Short mmCIF file of C-alpha atoms and ligand atoms in Angstrom, two decimals:
data_model
loop_
_atom_site.label_atom_id
_atom_site.label_comp_id
_atom_site.label_asym_id
_atom_site.label_seq_id
_atom_site.Cartn_x
_atom_site.Cartn_y
_atom_site.Cartn_z
CA MET A 1 0.00 0.00 0.00
CA THR A 2 1.45 3.34 -1.03
CA MET A 3 1.09 6.29 1.32
CA SER A 4 1.24 9.91 0.35
CA ILE A 5 4.02 11.90 1.93
CA ASP A 6 1.38 13.79 3.96
CA GLN A 7 0.34 10.54 5.62
CA LEU A 8 3.86 10.03 6.94
CA SER A 9 4.73 11.48 10.31
CA GLY A 10 7.65 11.95 12.70
CA THR A 11 10.86 10.18 11.74
CA ASN A 12 9.25 8.65 8.64
CA LYS A 13 8.33 12.04 7.32
CA ARG A 14 11.81 13.33 7.96
CA ALA A 15 13.29 10.29 6.20
CA ALA A 16 11.14 11.01 3.13
CA GLU A 17 12.23 14.64 3.22
CA ILE A 18 15.88 13.59 3.20
CA LEU A 19 15.28 11.46 0.11
CA LEU A 20 13.54 14.36 -1.61
CA ALA A 21 16.32 16.78 -0.66
CA ASN A 22 18.95 14.38 -2.07
CA ASP A 23 16.96 13.78 -5.26
CA ARG A 24 18.76 15.23 -8.27
CA GLY A 25 16.02 14.38 -10.76
CA GLY A 26 15.86 10.64 -11.52
CA TYR A 27 18.73 9.72 -9.25
CA THR A 28 19.54 10.35 -5.60
CA VAL A 29 22.90 11.30 -4.14
CA PRO A 30 23.95 9.39 -1.00
CA SER A 31 24.80 12.58 0.91
CA ALA A 32 24.89 16.06 -0.62
CA LYS A 33 28.42 17.11 0.29
CA LEU A 34 30.35 13.88 0.75
CA TYR A 35 28.97 11.86 -2.19
CA PRO A 36 27.44 14.18 -4.81
CA PHE A 37 26.76 11.62 -7.61
CA GLN A 38 24.79 8.41 -8.13
CA TRP A 39 26.26 5.41 -6.32
CA ASN A 40 25.24 1.93 -7.39
CA TRP A 41 24.01 0.01 -4.35
CA ASP A 42 22.99 3.20 -2.55
CA SER A 43 20.69 4.01 -5.42
CA ALA A 44 19.11 0.56 -5.47
CA LEU A 45 18.45 0.61 -1.74
CA VAL A 46 17.13 4.16 -1.89
CA ALA A 47 14.42 2.96 -4.28
CA LEU A 48 12.91 0.95 -1.41
CA GLY A 49 12.36 4.12 0.63
CA PHE A 50 10.79 5.94 -2.32
CA SER A 51 8.48 2.97 -2.93
CA VAL A 52 6.68 3.74 0.33
CA PHE A 53 5.36 7.10 -0.87
CA ASP A 54 6.22 7.43 -4.58
CA PRO A 55 6.48 4.14 -6.53
CA ASP A 56 7.08 5.89 -9.84
CA ARG A 57 10.11 7.65 -8.39
CA ALA A 58 11.35 4.34 -6.97
CA TRP A 59 11.33 2.77 -10.44
CA GLN A 60 13.07 5.81 -11.91
CA GLU A 61 15.90 5.30 -9.45
CA VAL A 62 16.67 1.76 -10.60
CA GLU A 63 16.04 2.66 -14.23
CA SER A 64 18.57 5.51 -14.12
CA LEU A 65 21.11 3.25 -12.42
CA LEU A 66 20.77 0.51 -15.03
CA SER A 67 20.79 3.05 -17.88
CA ALA A 68 24.49 3.55 -17.13
CA GLN A 69 25.32 -0.09 -17.85
CA TRP A 70 28.47 -0.57 -19.91
CA ASP A 71 28.40 -2.50 -23.19
CA ASN A 72 30.16 -5.39 -21.49
CA GLY A 73 27.35 -5.65 -18.91
CA MET A 74 29.00 -3.99 -15.92
CA VAL A 75 26.93 -1.48 -13.97
CA PRO A 76 29.40 1.05 -12.55
CA HIS A 77 29.76 1.98 -8.92
CA ILE A 78 29.59 5.75 -9.48
CA ILE A 79 27.85 7.63 -12.27
CA PHE A 80 29.07 11.19 -12.68
CA TRP A 81 25.91 12.68 -14.14
CA LYS A 82 27.08 16.25 -13.56
CA GLU A 83 30.44 17.89 -13.23
CA GLU A 84 31.34 18.46 -9.59
CA LYS A 85 34.92 19.38 -8.78
CA SER A 86 34.59 18.83 -5.06
CA TYR A 87 34.84 15.02 -5.34
CA PHE A 88 37.96 12.90 -5.54
CA PRO A 89 38.67 10.59 -7.38
CA GLY A 90 36.58 12.03 -10.21
CA PRO A 91 36.20 11.14 -13.91
CA GLU A 92 39.78 12.07 -14.76
CA GLN A 93 41.27 9.60 -12.31
CA TRP A 94 38.95 6.81 -13.45
CA GLY A 95 39.62 7.55 -17.13
CA THR A 96 36.62 5.64 -18.49
CA LYS A 97 35.31 8.27 -20.90
CA ASN A 98 36.24 6.40 -24.05
CA ILE A 99 35.00 3.02 -22.86
CA ALA A 100 31.36 3.52 -22.08
CA ASP A 101 28.65 5.19 -24.07
CA THR A 102 27.25 6.69 -20.84
CA PRO A 103 28.07 9.71 -18.71
CA PRO A 104 31.54 9.37 -17.17
CA THR A 105 31.61 6.62 -14.56
CA SER A 106 34.03 4.84 -12.28
CA GLY A 107 35.64 1.68 -13.66
CA ILE A 108 34.43 -0.84 -11.07
CA THR A 109 31.07 -2.13 -9.87
CA GLN A 110 29.40 -2.60 -6.45
CA PRO A 111 27.24 -5.32 -4.83
CA PRO A 112 24.31 -6.07 -7.20
CA VAL A 113 21.45 -5.62 -4.76
CA ALA A 114 19.36 -4.06 -7.55
CA ALA A 115 17.63 -7.32 -8.59
CA THR A 116 16.43 -7.91 -5.03
CA VAL A 117 15.15 -4.35 -4.79
CA ILE A 118 13.36 -4.66 -8.13
CA GLU A 119 11.75 -7.90 -6.96
CA HIS A 120 10.49 -6.04 -3.87
CA LEU A 121 9.16 -3.17 -6.00
CA LEU A 122 7.40 -5.66 -8.26
CA ALA A 123 5.87 -7.52 -5.32
CA GLU A 124 4.16 -4.30 -4.23
CA ASP A 125 1.80 -4.56 -7.20
CA ILE A 126 2.65 -7.05 -9.91
CA ASN A 127 0.06 -5.92 -12.40
CA ALA A 128 0.99 -2.28 -12.13
CA HIS A 129 4.73 -2.85 -12.41
CA ARG A 130 5.24 -5.88 -14.65
CA ASP A 131 6.13 -3.91 -17.80
CA ARG A 132 8.71 -1.79 -16.05
CA ALA A 133 10.26 -4.83 -14.38
CA ALA A 134 10.28 -6.80 -17.64
CA LYS A 135 12.38 -4.09 -19.33
CA LEU A 136 15.01 -4.30 -16.61
CA LEU A 137 15.40 -8.09 -16.50
CA PRO A 138 17.71 -8.34 -19.55
CA LYS A 139 19.98 -5.69 -18.02
CA LEU A 140 20.15 -7.55 -14.72
CA ASP A 141 20.84 -10.77 -16.61
CA ARG A 142 23.77 -9.18 -18.47
CA TRP A 143 25.18 -7.61 -15.32
CA HIS A 144 25.03 -10.87 -13.38
CA GLN A 145 26.65 -12.68 -16.31
CA TRP A 146 29.39 -10.03 -16.34
CA PHE A 147 30.19 -10.92 -12.72
CA LEU A 148 30.95 -14.51 -13.68
CA ASP A 149 32.77 -13.67 -16.91
CA ALA A 150 34.86 -10.79 -15.59
CA ARG A 151 35.28 -11.59 -11.91
CA ASP A 152 35.31 -15.40 -11.98
CA PRO A 153 36.74 -16.38 -15.36
CA GLU A 154 38.28 -19.53 -13.88
CA GLY A 155 34.83 -20.78 -12.85
CA ARG A 156 35.54 -21.20 -9.13
CA GLY A 157 32.02 -20.05 -8.25
CA VAL A 158 33.11 -17.04 -6.19
CA VAL A 159 33.45 -13.58 -7.69
CA ALA A 160 36.46 -11.42 -6.87
CA ASN A 161 36.69 -7.73 -6.08
CA MET A 162 39.48 -5.98 -7.97
CA HIS A 163 39.33 -3.06 -5.54
CA PRO A 164 38.16 -2.77 -1.92
CA TRP A 165 35.59 -0.19 -3.11
CA GLU A 166 33.99 -2.81 -5.33
CA SER A 167 32.84 -4.68 -2.21
CA GLY A 168 31.03 -1.54 -0.98
CA ARG A 169 32.70 -2.14 2.40
CA ASP A 170 35.67 -0.03 1.48
CA ASN A 171 37.93 -0.03 4.50
CA LEU A 172 37.50 -3.46 6.11
CA PRO A 173 40.48 -4.82 8.04
CA ASP A 174 40.16 -7.81 5.67
CA TRP A 175 41.83 -5.77 2.98
CA ASP A 176 44.94 -4.91 5.04
CA ARG A 177 46.91 -8.03 4.19
CA PRO A 178 46.00 -8.36 0.49
CA LEU A 179 46.75 -4.63 0.06
CA SER A 180 50.09 -4.95 1.84
CA PHE A 181 51.53 -6.76 -1.20
CA ILE A 182 50.80 -3.83 -3.52
CA ASP A 183 53.50 -1.39 -4.54
CA THR A 184 52.22 2.18 -4.18
CA THR A 185 55.28 4.06 -5.43
CA GLY A 186 53.58 5.18 -8.67
CA VAL A 187 50.59 6.93 -7.14
CA GLY A 188 52.17 10.39 -6.92
CA THR A 189 50.59 13.23 -4.98
CA TYR A 190 46.87 13.86 -4.84
CA HIS A 191 44.41 15.76 -2.71
CA ARG A 192 41.69 13.73 -1.03
CA ARG A 193 38.39 15.51 -0.50
CA ASP A 194 36.69 13.22 2.01
CA THR A 195 38.81 14.44 4.92
CA ASP A 196 37.93 18.07 4.07
CA ILE A 197 34.33 17.18 4.94
CA VAL A 198 34.52 14.43 7.57
CA ASN A 199 36.77 14.05 10.63
CA LYS A 200 39.88 12.13 9.57
CA ASP A 201 39.55 9.64 12.45
CA GLU A 202 36.41 8.36 10.75
CA ARG A 203 37.99 7.87 7.32
CA PRO A 204 40.64 5.57 5.82
CA LYS A 205 44.26 6.39 6.63
CA LYS A 206 46.68 7.86 4.07
CA ASP A 207 48.44 4.54 3.51
CA ASP A 208 45.09 2.84 2.73
CA TYR A 209 44.23 5.61 0.33
CA ASP A 210 47.55 5.25 -1.50
CA HIS A 211 46.68 1.61 -2.06
CA TYR A 212 43.21 2.49 -3.31
CA MET A 213 44.66 5.01 -5.75
CA SER A 214 47.27 2.58 -7.02
CA LEU A 215 44.49 0.13 -7.91
CA VAL A 216 42.57 2.89 -9.69
CA LYS A 217 45.77 3.58 -11.64
CA PHE A 218 46.12 -0.11 -12.47
CA GLY A 219 42.58 -0.21 -13.89
CA ARG A 220 43.00 3.02 -15.80
CA ASP A 221 46.33 1.87 -17.28
CA CYS A 222 44.75 -1.29 -18.70
CA ASN A 223 41.64 0.59 -19.84
CA TRP A 224 39.57 -1.45 -17.36
CA ASP A 225 40.06 -4.54 -19.50
CA PRO A 226 38.43 -7.42 -17.54
CA GLN A 227 40.86 -10.01 -18.91
CA VAL A 228 43.94 -8.07 -17.88
CA ILE A 229 42.36 -7.32 -14.51
CA ALA A 230 41.54 -10.98 -13.85
CA ARG A 231 45.03 -12.05 -14.86
CA ASP A 232 47.22 -9.35 -13.36
CA CYS A 233 45.40 -7.17 -10.83
CA PRO A 234 47.40 -7.28 -7.61
CA PHE A 235 44.17 -7.21 -5.59
CA TRP A 236 41.87 -10.16 -6.31
CA VAL A 237 39.82 -10.93 -3.26
CA ALA A 238 36.46 -12.67 -2.76
CA GLU A 239 34.31 -12.01 0.27
CA PRO A 240 30.97 -13.18 1.61
CA GLY A 241 29.11 -9.84 1.31
CA MET A 242 29.43 -9.42 -2.45
CA ASN A 243 28.97 -13.12 -3.14
CA ALA A 244 25.94 -13.44 -0.87
CA ILE A 245 24.25 -10.40 -2.41
CA LEU A 246 24.90 -11.76 -5.90
CA ARG A 247 23.42 -15.15 -4.98
CA ARG A 248 20.33 -13.48 -3.53
CA ALA A 249 20.11 -11.31 -6.66
CA GLU A 250 20.17 -14.40 -8.89
CA ARG A 251 17.40 -16.02 -6.87
CA ASP A 252 15.28 -12.92 -7.13
CA LEU A 253 16.01 -12.61 -10.83
CA ILE A 254 14.91 -16.23 -11.36
CA THR A 255 11.65 -15.56 -9.51
CA MET A 256 10.89 -12.49 -11.59
CA ALA A 257 11.93 -14.10 -14.86
CA ARG A 258 9.60 -17.07 -14.24
CA LEU A 259 6.76 -14.82 -13.20
CA LEU A 260 7.11 -12.58 -16.23
CA GLY A 261 7.70 -15.41 -18.72
CA HIS A 262 11.39 -14.77 -19.47
CA ASP A 263 12.32 -18.45 -19.49
CA ASP A 264 15.68 -17.88 -21.18
CA ILE A 265 16.77 -15.55 -18.40
CA ALA A 266 15.47 -17.92 -15.73
CA THR A 267 17.49 -20.76 -17.27
CA ARG A 268 20.71 -18.76 -17.43
CA ALA A 269 20.30 -17.36 -13.91
CA THR A 270 19.58 -20.86 -12.55
CA ALA A 271 22.85 -22.15 -14.02
CA ARG A 272 24.79 -19.20 -12.62
CA LEU A 273 23.19 -19.62 -9.20
CA ALA A 274 24.16 -23.30 -9.07
CA ARG A 275 27.78 -22.34 -9.72
CA LEU A 276 27.71 -19.56 -7.11
CA ASP A 277 25.96 -21.67 -4.48
CA ALA A 278 28.59 -24.38 -4.83
CA GLY A 279 31.48 -21.91 -4.93
CA PHE A 280 30.37 -20.10 -1.77
CA GLU A 281 31.60 -23.08 0.22
CA ALA A 282 35.16 -21.85 -0.43
CA LEU A 283 34.44 -18.93 1.90
CA TRP A 284 33.62 -21.12 4.88
CA SER A 285 36.42 -21.22 7.44
CA GLU A 286 36.16 -23.94 10.03
CA ALA A 287 38.98 -22.23 11.97
CA VAL A 288 37.05 -18.96 12.30
CA GLY A 289 33.62 -20.60 12.41
CA GLY A 290 31.94 -18.66 9.63
CA TYR A 291 32.07 -17.30 6.09
CA VAL A 292 35.14 -15.10 5.63
CA THR A 293 37.11 -13.21 3.01
CA LEU A 294 39.35 -15.26 0.70
CA ASP A 295 42.41 -13.77 -0.99
CA LEU A 296 42.23 -15.60 -4.31
CA ARG A 297 45.81 -14.78 -5.30
CA ARG A 298 47.16 -16.51 -2.19
CA ASN A 299 44.31 -18.86 -1.39
CA GLU A 300 44.26 -17.48 2.11
CA HIS A 301 41.26 -16.96 4.39
CA ALA A 302 40.88 -13.88 6.59
CA THR A 303 41.04 -14.60 10.28
CA ALA A 304 37.94 -12.71 11.46
CA LEU A 305 34.24 -12.40 10.74
CA THR A 306 32.66 -9.22 9.43
CA SER A 307 29.05 -8.07 9.15
CA GLY A 308 29.18 -9.52 5.61
CA SER A 309 29.57 -13.01 7.09
CA TRP A 310 25.88 -12.99 8.12
CA LEU A 311 24.76 -12.08 4.65
CA ALA A 312 25.15 -15.79 3.91
CA LEU A 313 21.72 -16.07 5.55
CA PHE A 314 20.35 -13.46 3.13
CA ALA A 315 21.82 -15.33 0.15
CA GLY A 316 19.91 -18.56 0.61
CA LYS A 317 19.54 -21.51 2.84
CA VAL A 318 22.37 -22.20 5.26
CA GLU A 319 22.38 -25.71 6.70
CA LYS A 320 20.97 -25.80 10.20
CA ILE A 321 24.12 -26.66 12.09
CA ARG A 322 25.94 -23.70 10.55
CA ALA A 323 22.99 -21.32 10.82
CA ASN A 324 22.75 -22.10 14.54
CA LYS A 325 26.46 -21.52 15.01
CA MET A 326 26.24 -18.21 13.15
CA ALA A 327 23.27 -17.05 15.22
CA ALA A 328 25.12 -17.95 18.43
CA THR A 329 28.20 -15.98 17.36
CA LEU A 330 26.03 -13.04 16.36
CA SER A 331 24.38 -13.07 19.79
CA ARG A 332 27.85 -12.98 21.36
CA TRP A 333 28.83 -10.00 19.20
CA LEU A 334 25.65 -8.21 20.22
CA SER A 335 26.36 -8.76 23.88
CA SER A 336 29.79 -7.10 23.46
CA VAL A 337 28.39 -3.83 22.07
CA LYS A 338 25.43 -1.60 22.78
CA HIS A 339 24.05 -1.64 19.22
CA GLY A 340 24.47 -4.15 16.42
CA VAL A 341 25.59 -5.18 13.96
CA PRO A 342 29.19 -3.94 14.02
CA SER A 343 30.91 -4.16 10.64
CA PHE A 344 33.85 -6.02 12.16
CA ASP A 345 34.38 -8.43 15.07
CA PRO A 346 34.08 -6.22 18.18
CA ASN A 347 36.43 -8.49 20.12
CA HIS A 348 39.23 -8.37 17.55
CA GLU A 349 42.31 -6.16 18.02
CA LEU A 350 41.64 -4.37 14.70
CA PHE A 351 38.11 -3.34 15.71
CA ASP A 352 37.76 0.46 15.59
CA SER A 353 34.31 1.57 16.65
CA ILE A 354 34.10 4.80 14.65
CA ARG A 355 36.43 4.34 11.69
CA TYR A 356 34.56 3.56 8.54
CA TRP A 357 33.94 -0.19 8.02
CA ARG A 358 36.34 -1.22 10.80
CA GLY A 359 33.60 -1.36 13.44
CA PRO A 360 30.60 0.93 12.82
CA VAL A 361 27.02 -0.16 12.11
CA TRP A 362 25.29 0.42 8.74
CA ALA A 363 21.48 0.44 8.52
CA MET A 364 21.22 -1.26 5.15
CA ILE A 365 23.51 -4.14 6.14
CA ASN A 366 21.30 -4.56 9.21
CA TRP A 367 18.20 -4.78 7.04
CA MET A 368 19.78 -7.50 4.90
CA ILE A 369 21.05 -9.46 7.90
CA SER A 370 17.70 -9.20 9.60
CA THR A 371 15.87 -10.35 6.47
CA GLY A 372 18.15 -13.41 6.30
CA LEU A 373 17.65 -14.17 9.99
CA ILE A 374 13.86 -14.09 9.61
CA GLU A 375 14.15 -16.50 6.70
CA HIS A 376 16.06 -18.88 8.97
CA GLY A 377 13.56 -18.63 11.82
CA GLU A 378 15.74 -16.35 13.99
CA THR A 379 13.03 -13.78 14.56
CA GLU A 380 14.16 -12.52 17.96
CA LEU A 381 17.65 -11.72 16.76
CA ALA A 382 16.17 -10.12 13.66
CA GLU A 383 13.92 -7.93 15.78
CA ARG A 384 16.79 -6.93 18.05
CA ILE A 385 18.70 -5.71 14.98
CA ARG A 386 15.71 -3.76 13.65
CA ALA A 387 15.15 -2.12 17.05
CA ASP A 388 18.87 -1.32 17.38
CA THR A 389 18.84 0.36 13.98
CA GLN A 390 15.91 2.56 14.87
CA ALA A 391 17.40 3.40 18.29
CA LEU A 392 20.63 4.52 16.60
CA ILE A 393 18.70 6.77 14.24
CA ASP A 394 16.60 8.17 17.09
CA GLN A 395 19.76 8.97 19.02
CA SER A 396 21.95 10.29 16.23
CA ASP A 397 19.73 11.09 13.23
CA TYR A 398 20.21 9.82 9.66
CA ARG A 399 23.98 9.53 9.62
CA GLU A 400 26.06 7.42 7.25
CA TYR A 401 26.85 4.93 10.04
CA PHE A 402 26.92 4.61 13.81
CA CYS A 403 29.33 3.70 16.58
CA PRO A 404 28.17 0.35 18.03
CA VAL A 405 29.57 1.24 21.46
CA THR A 406 28.13 4.72 22.07
CA GLY A 407 25.52 5.11 19.32
CA ARG A 408 27.27 8.24 18.03
CA GLY A 409 26.75 8.97 14.32
CA GLY A 410 29.71 9.07 11.93
CA GLY A 411 30.57 10.01 8.33
CA GLY A 412 28.06 11.91 6.19
CA THR A 413 24.86 13.54 7.41
CA ASP A 414 21.27 13.35 6.05
CA PHE A 415 22.25 10.07 4.46
CA SER A 416 19.95 8.62 1.82
CA TRP A 417 20.20 4.90 2.43
CA THR A 418 19.88 5.31 6.19
CA ALA A 419 16.69 7.32 5.62
CA SER A 420 15.45 4.87 3.02
CA MET A 421 16.00 1.75 5.11
CA SER A 422 14.39 3.25 8.17
CA LEU A 423 11.34 4.35 6.21
CA TYR A 424 10.98 1.08 4.30
CA TRP A 425 11.54 -1.08 7.35
CA SER A 426 8.95 0.77 9.36
CA ALA A 427 6.37 0.72 6.55
CA ARG A 428 7.09 -2.89 5.48
CA PRO A 429 8.25 -4.77 8.58
CA ARG A 430 7.35 -8.06 6.89
CA GLY A 431 8.71 -7.28 3.44
CA ALA A 432 7.16 -6.04 0.23
CA GLY A 433 3.44 -6.08 -0.54
CA THR A 434 0.47 -5.66 1.76
CA PRO A 435 -0.27 -8.67 3.94
CA THR A 436 -3.95 -7.89 4.34
CA ASP A 437 -4.68 -7.41 0.65
CA ALA A 438 -5.43 -10.78 -0.97
CA THR A 439 -4.90 -9.45 -4.49
CA ILE A 440 -1.21 -8.78 -3.86
CA PRO A 441 0.94 -11.85 -3.24
CA MET A 442 3.20 -11.80 -0.22
CA PRO A 443 6.92 -12.15 -0.85
CA ASN A 444 6.85 -15.81 0.08
CA THR A 445 4.22 -16.43 -2.59
CA LEU A 446 6.24 -14.51 -5.10
CA LYS A 447 9.41 -16.22 -4.02
CA PRO A 448 9.13 -19.96 -4.51
CA ASP A 449 12.80 -20.33 -3.63
CA THR A 450 12.73 -18.51 -0.30
CA PRO A 451 14.24 -20.89 2.27
CA LYS A 452 11.87 -21.91 5.03
CA PRO A 453 13.20 -22.31 8.54
CA ASP A 454 14.44 -25.87 8.86
CA THR A 455 13.33 -27.49 12.07
CA THR A 456 14.12 -31.11 11.35
CA ASP A 457 17.57 -31.45 9.84
CA GLN A 458 20.10 -31.69 12.66
CA GLU A 459 22.90 -33.04 10.51
CA ALA A 460 25.61 -31.17 8.68
CA LYS A 461 25.50 -31.78 4.94
C1 GLC B 1 31.24 4.68 0.84
C2 GLC B 1 30.77 3.28 1.15
C3 GLC B 1 30.09 2.69 -0.06
C4 GLC B 1 28.97 3.61 -0.50
C5 GLC B 1 29.45 5.05 -0.67
C6 GLC B 1 28.30 6.02 -0.87
O1 GLC B 1 32.20 4.69 -0.17
O2 GLC B 1 31.81 2.48 1.59
O3 GLC B 1 29.59 1.41 0.20
O4 GLC B 1 28.38 3.14 -1.66
O5 GLC B 1 30.15 5.46 0.46
O6 GLC B 1 27.42 5.94 0.22
#
């Protein structure tokens, strides 16, 4: 059920106002000063918030994102629709102008949550939205295929990130070791802009940034050629967040393709999903007791869990013995901090409660974790995470992220995806659609592949 903006009140109204203030006409910036362009997974997740009070605008958001798709299928992580000198690294550093027949973009992608969002938008009212969804399915199909072709050419069933920014979780401690092998002598001098706007204790350190810029240089020097990148890029790292989101995206694409009669897409996505489901096993570490990052160049697992580890539950069914273990570890994490879910193990020496991705809580990761927990029958934990998210927003407003220890907000202000998730979550606590309206199927009807909580199987596979 769509509400008009006048029917929203309190924090929901303010969340909608933030989205409208960050709207640049067909796309939404994550935060006016810090991130003044269209970002890939931000944009997809922002569409959920718009869907509560303006479905047409929600569809425009995903349509504008997918309109920037490259010929090879990649959907870029930033789209520079307008010139804006205050951002670094901008179009010149990415050097993609001659590659794509789109506005200038970055040269990498981000987690493909768009298919899942589009499935949610479609579930709101299938008859009203089927034509718009049908037009986007071939684009999603090509993007998902690009992931396997460009980021898993060896067919291992896990896709790599060629840059920490590709994962969307830019500054995780997981990247420290893989980055340490990279020579940064060629990066030269540059002026970062993020630390002009945000306190430097909340942002990546200079040495991290040098590594990021050397990988941008590597991509630019090879003209973002996927074959050269897969063969030679010094950073080639798989992690559970990206891979889980891609698996979920394939499932949701299959559901939509079947529903809308795109059998060819459903067949291709089913084959891809089988490969990704099997490959995900490579991310399980018995030593750590969860799904962790894997440096594919060295075949080396990370030694700690991150918030992305729980996205395995969002991806699809996790066998009961593992799901129980993961829920128990998550409960332990939550008892070590005031608000969950921290982006990195709060009991690890590298945990940093306010520095970007090395400890803080993100609302949209919480929504995905909570959705996965509900699908595995862990409703209490899921509810704790939803309540924590709202408490953080009530305490510190719509910030980019939050300190799990004190609840203090960090990074950018009036942040779009924080506003969007809070609004969507409060309007749709049980997912897309309207439970009381029999004409609109609930997500579980629309999603034949949604895992049901398993109460019988006590054995590991
Ligand atoms: C940061 C985040 C990334 C996000 C971007 C815009 O770079 O790490 O995930 O897309 O900000 O919000």
